[in-house]
Short mmCIF file of C-alpha atoms in Angstrom, two decimals:
data_model
loop_
_atom_site.label_atom_id
_atom_site.label_comp_id
_atom_site.label_asym_id
_atom_site.label_seq_id
_atom_site.Cartn_x
_atom_site.Cartn_y
_atom_site.Cartn_z
CA UNK A 1 44.98 84.48 -6.00
CA UNK A 2 47.25 85.06 -2.98
CA UNK A 3 50.25 85.32 -5.24
CA UNK A 4 48.34 87.79 -7.41
CA UNK A 5 47.44 89.92 -4.36
CA UNK A 6 51.07 89.85 -3.29
CA UNK A 7 52.15 91.08 -6.72
CA UNK A 8 49.64 93.94 -6.63
CA UNK A 9 50.87 94.86 -3.15
CA UNK A 10 54.47 94.81 -4.39
CA UNK A 11 53.72 97.08 -7.34
CA UNK A 12 51.75 99.64 -5.36
CA UNK A 13 54.45 99.89 -2.68
CA UNK A 14 57.23 100.56 -5.20
CA UNK A 15 57.86 104.30 -5.64
CA UNK A 16 59.16 103.91 -9.22
CA UNK A 17 55.76 102.61 -10.29
CA UNK A 18 54.20 106.00 -9.54
CA UNK A 19 56.31 107.44 -12.36
CA UNK A 20 54.70 104.89 -14.65
CA UNK A 21 51.27 105.89 -13.36
CA UNK A 22 52.02 109.57 -13.85
CA UNK A 23 53.19 109.09 -17.44
CA UNK A 24 50.37 106.70 -18.27
CA UNK A 25 47.70 109.00 -16.86
CA UNK A 26 49.05 112.39 -17.95
CA UNK A 27 51.09 111.96 -21.14
CA UNK A 28 48.09 110.98 -23.30
CA UNK A 29 46.16 114.05 -22.13
CA UNK A 30 49.10 116.38 -22.77
CA UNK A 31 49.77 114.99 -26.24
CA UNK A 32 46.09 115.05 -27.10
CA UNK A 33 45.90 118.66 -25.92
CA UNK A 34 48.87 119.69 -28.05
CA UNK A 35 47.52 117.80 -31.03
CA UNK A 36 44.09 119.41 -30.56
CA UNK A 37 45.65 122.86 -30.51
CA UNK A 38 47.61 122.18 -33.67
CA UNK A 39 44.57 120.82 -35.50
CA UNK A 40 42.07 123.26 -33.99
CA UNK A 41 41.86 125.61 -36.96
CA UNK A 42 41.36 122.81 -39.47
CA UNK A 43 38.82 121.13 -37.24
CA UNK A 44 36.80 124.32 -36.76
CA UNK A 45 36.92 124.93 -40.51
CA UNK A 46 35.68 121.39 -41.01
CA UNK A 47 38.62 120.41 -43.24
CA UNK A 48 40.58 118.25 -40.77
CA UNK A 49 41.07 114.71 -41.91
CA UNK A 50 42.52 113.67 -38.59
CA UNK A 51 39.67 114.56 -36.27
CA UNK A 52 39.00 110.97 -35.34
CA UNK A 53 42.65 110.37 -34.49
CA UNK A 54 43.11 113.31 -32.16
CA UNK A 55 43.33 111.81 -28.71
CA UNK A 56 43.96 108.30 -29.96
CA UNK A 57 47.50 109.36 -30.84
CA UNK A 58 47.90 110.65 -27.31
CA UNK A 59 46.59 107.40 -25.89
CA UNK A 60 49.01 105.52 -28.13
CA UNK A 61 51.88 107.52 -26.65
CA UNK A 62 50.80 106.72 -23.09
CA UNK A 63 52.25 103.25 -23.55
CA UNK A 64 55.56 104.62 -22.29
CA UNK A 65 54.17 104.62 -18.78
CA UNK A 66 53.00 101.07 -19.33
CA UNK A 67 56.43 100.03 -20.59
CA UNK A 68 57.96 101.32 -17.35
CA UNK A 69 55.34 99.35 -15.41
CA UNK A 70 56.06 96.08 -17.22
CA UNK A 71 59.83 96.48 -16.93
CA UNK A 72 59.91 97.59 -13.28
CA UNK A 73 57.62 94.77 -12.17
CA UNK A 74 60.40 92.35 -13.09
CA UNK A 75 63.61 94.37 -12.80
CA UNK A 76 62.77 95.36 -9.21
CA UNK A 77 62.97 91.67 -8.30
CA UNK A 78 66.51 91.41 -9.58
CA UNK A 79 67.84 94.75 -8.35
CA UNK A 80 71.09 94.03 -6.54
CA UNK A 81 73.07 96.23 -4.23
CA UNK A 82 76.54 96.22 -2.77
CA UNK A 83 76.96 93.64 -0.03
CA UNK A 84 77.10 96.35 2.69
CA UNK A 85 73.58 97.42 1.90
CA UNK A 86 72.25 93.89 1.84
CA UNK A 87 72.46 92.84 -1.78
CA UNK A 88 68.80 93.51 -2.65
CA UNK A 89 67.82 90.44 -4.65
CA UNK A 90 64.15 90.33 -3.75
CA UNK A 91 63.65 87.42 -6.15
CA UNK A 92 64.97 84.98 -3.52
CA UNK A 93 62.22 86.08 -1.13
CA UNK A 94 59.57 85.98 -3.86
CA UNK A 95 60.44 82.44 -4.86
CA UNK A 96 60.50 81.16 -1.29
CA UNK A 97 57.06 82.70 -0.70
CA UNK A 98 55.46 81.06 -3.76
CA UNK A 99 56.66 77.55 -4.50
CA UNK A 100 55.63 77.36 -8.17
CA UNK A 101 57.60 79.54 -10.51
CA UNK A 102 54.92 79.42 -13.19
CA UNK A 103 52.34 80.57 -10.65
CA UNK A 104 54.65 83.40 -9.62
CA UNK A 105 55.12 84.50 -13.23
CA UNK A 106 51.40 84.29 -14.05
CA UNK A 107 50.50 86.23 -10.90
CA UNK A 108 52.96 88.96 -11.81
CA UNK A 109 51.83 89.14 -15.44
CA UNK A 110 48.22 89.26 -14.23
CA UNK A 111 48.97 92.14 -11.88
CA UNK A 112 50.74 94.04 -14.68
CA UNK A 113 47.80 93.45 -17.06
CA UNK A 114 45.19 94.54 -14.53
CA UNK A 115 47.08 97.70 -13.60
CA UNK A 116 47.60 98.62 -17.25
CA UNK A 117 43.86 98.30 -17.91
CA UNK A 118 43.03 100.45 -14.87
CA UNK A 119 45.59 103.01 -15.93
CA UNK A 120 44.12 103.02 -19.42
CA UNK A 121 40.68 103.86 -18.02
CA UNK A 122 42.20 106.80 -16.15
CA UNK A 123 44.00 107.90 -19.32
CA UNK A 124 40.75 107.87 -21.33
CA UNK A 125 39.17 110.20 -18.79
CA UNK A 126 42.11 112.63 -18.73
CA UNK A 127 42.44 112.59 -22.53
CA UNK A 128 38.74 113.17 -23.16
CA UNK A 129 38.78 116.04 -20.67
CA UNK A 130 41.77 117.59 -22.42
CA UNK A 131 40.26 117.45 -25.91
CA UNK A 132 36.93 118.70 -24.60
CA UNK A 133 38.67 121.62 -22.94
CA UNK A 134 40.38 122.71 -26.15
CA UNK A 135 37.95 121.72 -28.88
CA UNK A 136 34.73 122.16 -26.94
CA UNK A 137 31.80 120.80 -28.90
CA UNK A 138 34.11 119.74 -31.75
CA UNK A 139 35.95 117.27 -29.53
CA UNK A 140 35.96 113.84 -31.13
CA UNK A 141 33.90 111.09 -29.62
CA UNK A 142 36.01 107.96 -29.38
CA UNK A 143 34.62 104.90 -31.07
CA UNK A 144 34.30 102.11 -28.55
CA UNK A 145 36.01 99.63 -30.87
CA UNK A 146 39.05 101.88 -31.17
CA UNK A 147 39.23 102.35 -27.42
CA UNK A 148 39.22 98.59 -26.98
CA UNK A 149 42.02 98.51 -29.56
CA UNK A 150 44.16 100.98 -27.63
CA UNK A 151 43.39 99.19 -24.36
CA UNK A 152 44.64 95.92 -25.85
CA UNK A 153 47.66 97.73 -27.25
CA UNK A 154 48.53 99.02 -23.77
CA UNK A 155 48.11 95.67 -22.07
CA UNK A 156 50.02 93.73 -24.73
CA UNK A 157 52.84 96.29 -24.68
CA UNK A 158 53.09 95.99 -20.89
CA UNK A 159 53.30 92.21 -21.22
CA UNK A 160 55.96 92.45 -23.95
CA UNK A 161 58.04 94.68 -21.67
CA UNK A 162 57.43 92.20 -18.85
CA UNK A 163 58.50 89.19 -20.92
CA UNK A 164 61.61 90.89 -22.27
CA UNK A 165 62.71 91.83 -18.76
CA UNK A 166 62.22 88.29 -17.47
CA UNK A 167 64.73 87.24 -20.13
CA UNK A 168 67.26 90.04 -19.50
CA UNK A 169 66.76 90.25 -15.67
CA UNK A 170 67.80 93.89 -16.02
CA UNK A 171 65.53 96.77 -16.95
CA UNK A 172 67.94 98.86 -18.96
CA UNK A 173 67.88 97.01 -22.28
CA UNK A 174 64.10 96.54 -22.53
CA UNK A 175 63.49 100.12 -21.39
CA UNK A 176 65.91 101.54 -23.92
CA UNK A 177 64.61 99.44 -26.81
CA UNK A 178 60.91 99.93 -26.09
CA UNK A 179 60.98 103.60 -25.12
CA UNK A 180 63.15 104.60 -28.07
CA UNK A 181 60.98 102.59 -30.41
CA UNK A 182 57.81 104.19 -29.10
CA UNK A 183 59.08 107.77 -29.01
CA UNK A 184 62.29 108.98 -30.60
CA UNK A 185 62.70 106.86 -33.71
CA UNK A 186 60.13 104.27 -34.53
CA UNK A 187 62.52 101.63 -35.77
CA UNK A 188 59.73 99.30 -36.77
CA UNK A 189 58.17 102.12 -38.81
CA UNK A 190 61.43 102.70 -40.65
CA UNK A 191 61.65 98.97 -41.32
CA UNK A 192 58.24 98.97 -42.97
CA UNK A 193 59.82 101.16 -45.65
CA UNK A 194 62.31 98.38 -46.32
CA UNK A 195 60.20 95.26 -46.00
CA UNK A 196 56.50 94.46 -45.71
CA UNK A 197 57.41 91.88 -43.06
CA UNK A 198 57.91 94.75 -40.64
CA UNK A 199 54.13 95.17 -40.55
CA UNK A 200 54.10 91.92 -38.62
CA UNK A 201 56.26 93.35 -35.82
CA UNK A 202 54.25 93.56 -32.58
CA UNK A 203 54.06 97.33 -32.25
CA UNK A 204 53.19 97.90 -35.95
CA UNK A 205 50.54 95.21 -36.01
CA UNK A 206 49.23 96.33 -32.63
CA UNK A 207 48.73 99.90 -33.76
CA UNK A 208 46.44 98.68 -36.51
CA UNK A 209 43.98 97.87 -33.73
CA UNK A 210 43.15 101.56 -33.44
CA UNK A 211 44.74 103.54 -36.28
CA UNK A 212 42.77 104.02 -39.48
CA UNK A 213 44.24 102.93 -42.85
CA UNK A 214 46.42 100.27 -41.24
CA UNK A 215 48.09 97.42 -43.10
CA UNK A 216 46.03 94.85 -41.19
CA UNK A 217 42.42 94.92 -40.03
CA UNK A 218 42.11 95.75 -36.30
CA UNK A 219 41.27 92.12 -35.48
CA UNK A 220 44.22 90.71 -37.44
CA UNK A 221 46.55 93.31 -35.95
CA UNK A 222 45.37 92.36 -32.47
CA UNK A 223 45.91 88.66 -33.15
CA UNK A 224 49.42 89.25 -34.44
CA UNK A 225 50.42 91.29 -31.39
CA UNK A 226 48.78 88.76 -29.06
CA UNK A 227 50.71 85.97 -30.78
CA UNK A 228 53.96 87.83 -30.06
CA UNK A 229 52.96 88.27 -26.42
CA UNK A 230 52.08 84.58 -26.08
CA UNK A 231 55.28 83.32 -27.68
CA UNK A 232 57.43 85.68 -25.63
CA UNK A 233 55.66 84.66 -22.43
CA UNK A 234 56.15 80.96 -23.14
CA UNK A 235 59.85 81.47 -23.89
CA UNK A 236 60.24 83.64 -20.75
CA UNK A 237 58.43 81.05 -18.62
CA UNK A 238 60.65 78.21 -19.87
CA UNK A 239 63.84 80.20 -19.30
CA UNK A 240 62.64 81.37 -15.89
CA UNK A 241 61.67 77.86 -14.85
CA UNK A 242 65.09 76.45 -15.69
CA UNK A 243 67.19 79.29 -14.42
CA UNK A 244 69.19 79.20 -11.21
CA UNK A 245 68.39 82.30 -9.21
CA UNK A 246 72.04 82.57 -8.25
CA UNK A 247 73.34 82.70 -11.82
CA UNK B 1 73.70 57.03 17.72
CA UNK B 2 71.43 60.01 17.84
CA UNK B 3 69.28 60.39 20.92
CA UNK B 4 66.32 61.49 18.86
CA UNK B 5 63.94 59.21 17.05
CA UNK B 6 64.27 60.66 13.60
CA UNK B 7 61.20 59.18 12.03
CA UNK B 8 58.55 61.37 13.64
CA UNK B 9 58.28 64.41 15.85
CA UNK B 10 55.65 64.97 18.52
CA UNK B 11 52.85 65.67 16.09
CA UNK B 12 53.66 62.53 14.18
CA UNK B 13 54.68 64.62 11.19
CA UNK B 14 58.01 64.32 9.49
CA UNK B 15 59.57 67.78 9.40
CA UNK B 16 62.86 66.49 8.22
CA UNK B 17 65.32 68.00 5.80
CA UNK B 18 66.99 65.31 3.72
CA UNK B 19 69.93 66.09 1.48
CA UNK B 20 70.93 63.07 -0.53
CA UNK B 21 74.06 62.84 -2.67
CA UNK B 22 73.73 66.37 -3.97
CA UNK B 23 75.95 67.35 -6.87
CA UNK B 24 76.07 70.81 -8.43
CA UNK B 25 78.16 71.80 -11.38
CA UNK B 26 78.49 75.31 -12.68
CA UNK B 27 80.37 75.34 -15.94
CA UNK B 28 83.32 72.98 -15.47
CA UNK B 29 83.49 73.67 -11.78
CA UNK B 30 81.97 71.20 -9.34
CA UNK B 31 80.61 73.21 -6.40
CA UNK B 32 79.02 70.28 -4.57
CA UNK B 33 80.36 66.73 -4.89
CA UNK B 34 77.84 64.41 -3.31
CA UNK B 35 76.55 66.16 -0.17
CA UNK B 36 74.37 64.03 2.13
CA UNK B 37 72.99 64.88 5.55
CA UNK B 38 69.78 65.32 7.50
CA UNK B 39 68.40 68.04 9.75
CA UNK B 40 66.02 66.69 12.37
CA UNK B 41 63.07 68.15 14.21
CA UNK B 42 63.67 69.38 17.74
CA UNK B 43 67.31 70.04 17.00
CA UNK B 44 69.45 72.87 15.72
CA UNK B 45 71.72 71.64 12.97
CA UNK B 46 74.80 73.73 12.22
CA UNK B 47 76.01 73.55 8.63
CA UNK B 48 79.58 74.74 8.81
CA UNK B 49 82.37 75.34 6.40
CA UNK B 50 84.79 77.98 5.17
CA UNK B 51 83.61 80.59 2.68
CA UNK B 52 83.05 79.05 -0.73
CA UNK B 53 82.68 75.52 0.65
CA UNK B 54 79.20 75.17 -0.88
CA UNK B 55 76.96 75.99 2.11
CA UNK B 56 74.86 78.61 0.36
CA UNK B 57 74.57 76.52 -2.80
CA UNK B 58 73.21 73.61 -0.77
CA UNK B 59 70.65 75.82 0.98
CA UNK B 60 69.59 77.42 -2.30
CA UNK B 61 68.99 74.01 -3.87
CA UNK B 62 67.00 72.97 -0.79
CA UNK B 63 64.81 76.04 -1.27
CA UNK B 64 64.29 75.42 -4.98
CA UNK B 65 66.21 78.54 -5.99
CA UNK B 66 68.96 76.64 -7.78
CA UNK B 67 68.83 73.29 -9.53
CA UNK B 68 70.94 70.33 -8.54
CA UNK B 69 72.93 68.60 -11.27
CA UNK B 70 72.03 65.33 -9.51
CA UNK B 71 70.87 64.10 -6.13
CA UNK B 72 67.95 65.38 -4.10
CA UNK B 73 67.15 67.89 -1.37
CA UNK B 74 63.79 67.22 0.26
CA UNK B 75 61.67 69.11 2.76
CA UNK B 76 59.27 66.85 4.60
CA UNK B 77 59.92 64.29 1.87
CA UNK B 78 59.11 66.64 -0.99
CA UNK B 79 61.08 69.00 -3.18
CA UNK B 80 60.40 72.67 -2.38
CA UNK B 81 58.38 73.22 -5.58
CA UNK B 82 55.76 70.70 -4.39
CA UNK B 83 55.05 72.35 -1.04
CA UNK B 84 51.46 73.58 -0.71
CA UNK B 85 52.04 76.40 1.78
CA UNK B 86 55.75 77.11 1.55
CA UNK B 87 55.82 79.92 4.12
CA UNK B 88 54.14 77.92 6.86
CA UNK B 89 56.34 74.91 6.14
CA UNK B 90 59.75 76.46 5.74
CA UNK B 91 60.98 79.94 6.60
CA UNK B 92 64.27 81.00 5.06
CA UNK B 93 66.62 83.91 5.57
CA UNK B 94 69.38 83.81 3.01
CA UNK B 95 72.41 85.97 2.45
CA UNK B 96 71.32 89.59 1.86
CA UNK B 97 68.08 91.26 2.84
CA UNK B 98 66.00 89.81 0.00
CA UNK B 99 64.11 93.10 -0.11
CA UNK B 100 63.86 96.03 -2.50
CA UNK B 101 65.65 99.07 -1.10
CA UNK B 102 62.87 101.53 -1.93
CA UNK B 103 60.18 99.69 0.03
CA UNK B 104 59.72 100.10 3.77
CA UNK B 105 60.39 97.12 6.00
CA UNK B 106 56.70 96.92 6.81
CA UNK B 107 55.62 97.06 3.14
CA UNK B 108 58.11 94.28 2.37
CA UNK B 109 56.63 92.02 5.05
CA UNK B 110 53.09 92.90 4.00
CA UNK B 111 53.45 91.60 0.48
CA UNK B 112 54.99 88.38 1.79
CA UNK B 113 52.08 88.05 4.24
CA UNK B 114 49.68 88.45 1.32
CA UNK B 115 51.44 85.75 -0.64
CA UNK B 116 50.89 83.41 2.30
CA UNK B 117 47.34 84.58 3.02
CA UNK B 118 48.34 85.85 6.47
CA UNK B 119 46.68 88.80 8.23
CA UNK B 120 48.44 92.16 8.54
CA UNK B 121 48.52 91.75 12.31
CA UNK B 122 51.02 88.93 11.82
CA UNK B 123 53.42 91.43 10.22
CA UNK B 124 53.34 93.54 13.40
CA UNK B 125 53.89 90.40 15.48
CA UNK B 126 57.06 89.37 13.67
CA UNK B 127 58.35 92.95 13.68
CA UNK B 128 57.94 92.82 17.44
CA UNK B 129 59.66 89.43 17.71
CA UNK B 130 62.77 90.59 15.84
CA UNK B 131 62.76 94.03 17.47
CA UNK B 132 62.25 96.02 14.28
CA UNK B 133 58.95 97.77 15.08
CA UNK B 134 60.51 101.22 15.37
CA UNK B 135 62.33 100.96 12.03
CA UNK B 136 59.44 99.32 10.15
CA UNK B 137 58.41 102.58 8.49
CA UNK B 138 61.87 103.28 7.10
CA UNK B 139 63.02 102.28 3.64
CA UNK B 140 65.07 99.08 3.52
CA UNK B 141 67.85 100.99 1.72
CA UNK B 142 68.55 102.89 4.95
CA UNK B 143 68.90 99.74 7.09
CA UNK B 144 72.18 98.63 8.63
CA UNK B 145 73.40 95.09 7.99
CA UNK B 146 72.08 94.00 11.39
CA UNK B 147 68.64 95.51 10.74
CA UNK B 148 68.55 93.83 7.35
CA UNK B 149 69.28 90.46 8.98
CA UNK B 150 66.44 91.06 11.42
CA UNK B 151 64.13 91.89 8.53
CA UNK B 152 65.14 88.63 6.86
CA UNK B 153 64.39 86.76 10.10
CA UNK B 154 61.01 88.49 10.35
CA UNK B 155 60.17 87.34 6.81
CA UNK B 156 61.25 83.80 7.66
CA UNK B 157 59.05 83.76 10.76
CA UNK B 158 55.89 85.18 9.13
CA UNK B 159 54.27 81.81 8.48
CA UNK B 160 55.39 80.41 11.88
CA UNK B 161 57.06 77.59 9.94
CA UNK B 162 57.98 74.13 11.18
CA UNK B 163 61.40 74.47 9.60
CA UNK B 164 63.82 77.39 9.65
CA UNK B 165 66.71 77.64 7.21
CA UNK B 166 69.13 80.45 7.95
CA UNK B 167 72.22 81.32 5.95
CA UNK B 168 74.87 82.96 8.15
CA UNK B 169 72.28 84.29 10.62
CA UNK B 170 74.79 85.95 12.97
CA UNK B 171 76.60 87.82 10.20
CA UNK B 172 76.38 91.55 10.81
CA UNK B 173 74.60 91.20 14.15
CA UNK B 174 75.89 92.98 17.23
CA UNK B 175 76.63 90.92 20.39
CA UNK B 176 73.10 91.56 21.66
CA UNK B 177 71.66 90.38 18.35
CA UNK B 178 73.81 87.24 18.39
CA UNK B 179 72.66 86.44 21.89
CA UNK B 180 69.06 87.02 20.90
CA UNK B 181 69.30 84.70 17.91
CA UNK B 182 70.94 81.93 19.96
CA UNK B 183 68.18 82.01 22.56
CA UNK B 184 65.53 82.25 19.89
CA UNK B 185 66.81 79.26 17.92
CA UNK B 186 67.13 77.15 21.08
CA UNK B 187 63.50 77.93 21.87
CA UNK B 188 62.38 76.99 18.36
CA UNK B 189 64.16 73.64 18.60
CA UNK B 190 62.83 73.04 22.11
CA UNK B 191 59.29 73.38 20.75
CA UNK B 192 59.98 70.55 18.30
CA UNK B 193 60.78 72.59 15.20
CA UNK B 194 63.63 71.96 12.79
CA UNK B 195 66.41 74.55 12.52
CA UNK B 196 69.20 74.43 9.96
CA UNK B 197 71.72 77.23 9.95
CA UNK B 198 74.92 77.75 8.06
CA UNK B 199 77.94 79.62 9.32
CA UNK B 200 81.65 80.05 8.92
CA UNK B 201 81.92 81.30 12.51
CA UNK B 202 82.57 78.50 15.01
CA UNK B 203 82.67 80.36 18.31
CA UNK B 204 79.16 81.75 17.98
CA UNK B 205 77.74 78.38 17.13
CA UNK B 206 79.15 75.87 19.57
CA UNK B 207 76.64 76.89 22.24
CA UNK B 208 73.66 76.86 19.88
CA UNK B 209 73.81 73.69 17.81
CA UNK B 210 72.97 70.07 18.62
CA UNK B 211 74.15 68.49 15.40
CA UNK B 212 77.00 69.57 13.18
CA UNK B 213 77.70 69.04 9.50
CA UNK B 214 81.03 70.37 8.28
CA UNK B 215 81.68 70.78 4.59
CA UNK B 216 84.81 71.72 2.76
CA UNK B 217 85.26 72.14 -1.01
CA UNK B 218 81.86 70.68 -1.74
CA UNK B 219 82.27 67.55 0.40
CA UNK B 220 80.98 66.64 3.86
CA UNK B 221 84.01 66.12 6.12
CA UNK B 222 82.16 65.60 9.42
CA UNK B 223 78.59 64.80 10.38
CA UNK B 224 77.19 63.97 13.81
CA UNK B 225 76.20 65.39 17.17
CA UNK B 226 78.24 68.27 18.54
CA UNK B 227 80.06 65.91 20.93
CA UNK B 228 80.82 63.42 18.19
CA UNK B 229 82.25 66.05 15.87
CA UNK B 230 84.35 67.73 18.57
CA UNK B 231 85.65 64.26 19.50
CA UNK B 232 89.14 64.45 20.94
CA UNK B 233 89.58 68.13 20.04
CA UNK B 234 89.20 70.73 22.75
CA UNK B 235 86.60 72.89 20.97
CA UNK B 236 84.41 72.90 17.89
CA UNK B 237 86.73 75.49 16.40
CA UNK B 238 89.73 73.19 16.86
CA UNK B 239 87.85 70.33 15.27
CA UNK B 240 86.77 72.55 12.40
CA UNK B 241 90.29 73.68 11.56
CA UNK B 242 91.66 70.18 11.91
CA UNK B 243 89.03 68.89 9.49
CA UNK B 244 89.09 71.69 6.94
CA UNK B 245 92.80 72.41 6.70
CA UNK B 246 95.12 69.55 7.69
CA UNK B 247 93.02 66.62 6.61
CA UNK B 248 90.88 68.30 3.97
CA UNK B 249 88.64 65.77 2.30
CA UNK B 250 88.94 63.05 4.95
CA UNK B 251 85.58 61.86 6.23
CA UNK B 252 85.19 61.34 9.96
#
């Protein structure tokens, strides 16, 4: 519990994390607002087929903030500086403050998961306000099951970003891969056009937790993404346990 | 013979650091080739050697940061990973600040205090001890090397540990800072605590240490009390150069 408190304290005192909070809390509302405006005419005419997805898409996009959270939580430990400015390398302090590496990793993953859930709650509020503002009485009411789906998607994505960064020790690769995949080109989506196996990739399967007409049922999709998170965490924990901090 | 009974300190607890036949290989290169020594309570042990001799590697293994290829490094008879309250057992200040540049000095110490279950007031106490109270609200990235060393010392002292392990503690300190650290370490040892510090600077250390371990190229070349190691040489510095250059590898 102490280690967990320390990790929360670390995250909240890191300025870069506020960027993650800003994106996580605001991006879903902005995207939902734009989407609502685009669909407004169809919705008012009662011909929109996407009414239930307005807002959910925005919430899906908010994962970018969560990706930054998961990556920064780890990469900030390994940030190194020139020797004149002290070398950074907070990881040495972290690992002399908590003797068990597994405990350290669990505490950090726990802090990331808790913050992503809190951020998700904030995002629901901002997104619902945005759709209400634009669509008024036509604003969709989110189904609880879908909200749980998106919440899991956020948390699992944060933990995937976390696990990847433990392996790379550097935030650039996981940030580039995950942000590009969740915004510019959805590589996993393109892959689904080539092979059905791509539906078992974590982000594809995870999206089935809240998108309608998915390849998997929401429960199966959730299990598949959770399996990815678990496997990645175990691999990251083994590598982290064996690794020399100096290397 | 050492004047101190090594088995127990005043509290009857063994706050001993025991390094036993430590070997560390990285790739094909052997960094440590069978290092053995002890650091005893109530004494300041100086761990000396030229740059690259293996001092930092030894300290990192002792703190569980790096893994030994073989041999053991024990704190109070246990490896670091088995310590229940690491911060109140052993405080360490390694090379570098060990802090993220965007956090303030105070925020850095606060998260460490949380990890050890210590109150916030303790953070202010250690800031006061190391003389960093005025700079505590500034980001670590703006600190000078000397301030960063003081921050590292503050972190090491948070848990008021029985053992202090300091890697090159006088590096980057101004003369006033060096004098402060000497006095401070003498006081720690006088109150029965164990202090192990590494350095490549001899002059600063001769007045501070009780016991000396000199390593060169991954091997211990001298180990004993300050008087024993100086031996027939005029100063510790003379002894150091004699041991690490002319007769490199010869054990005293």
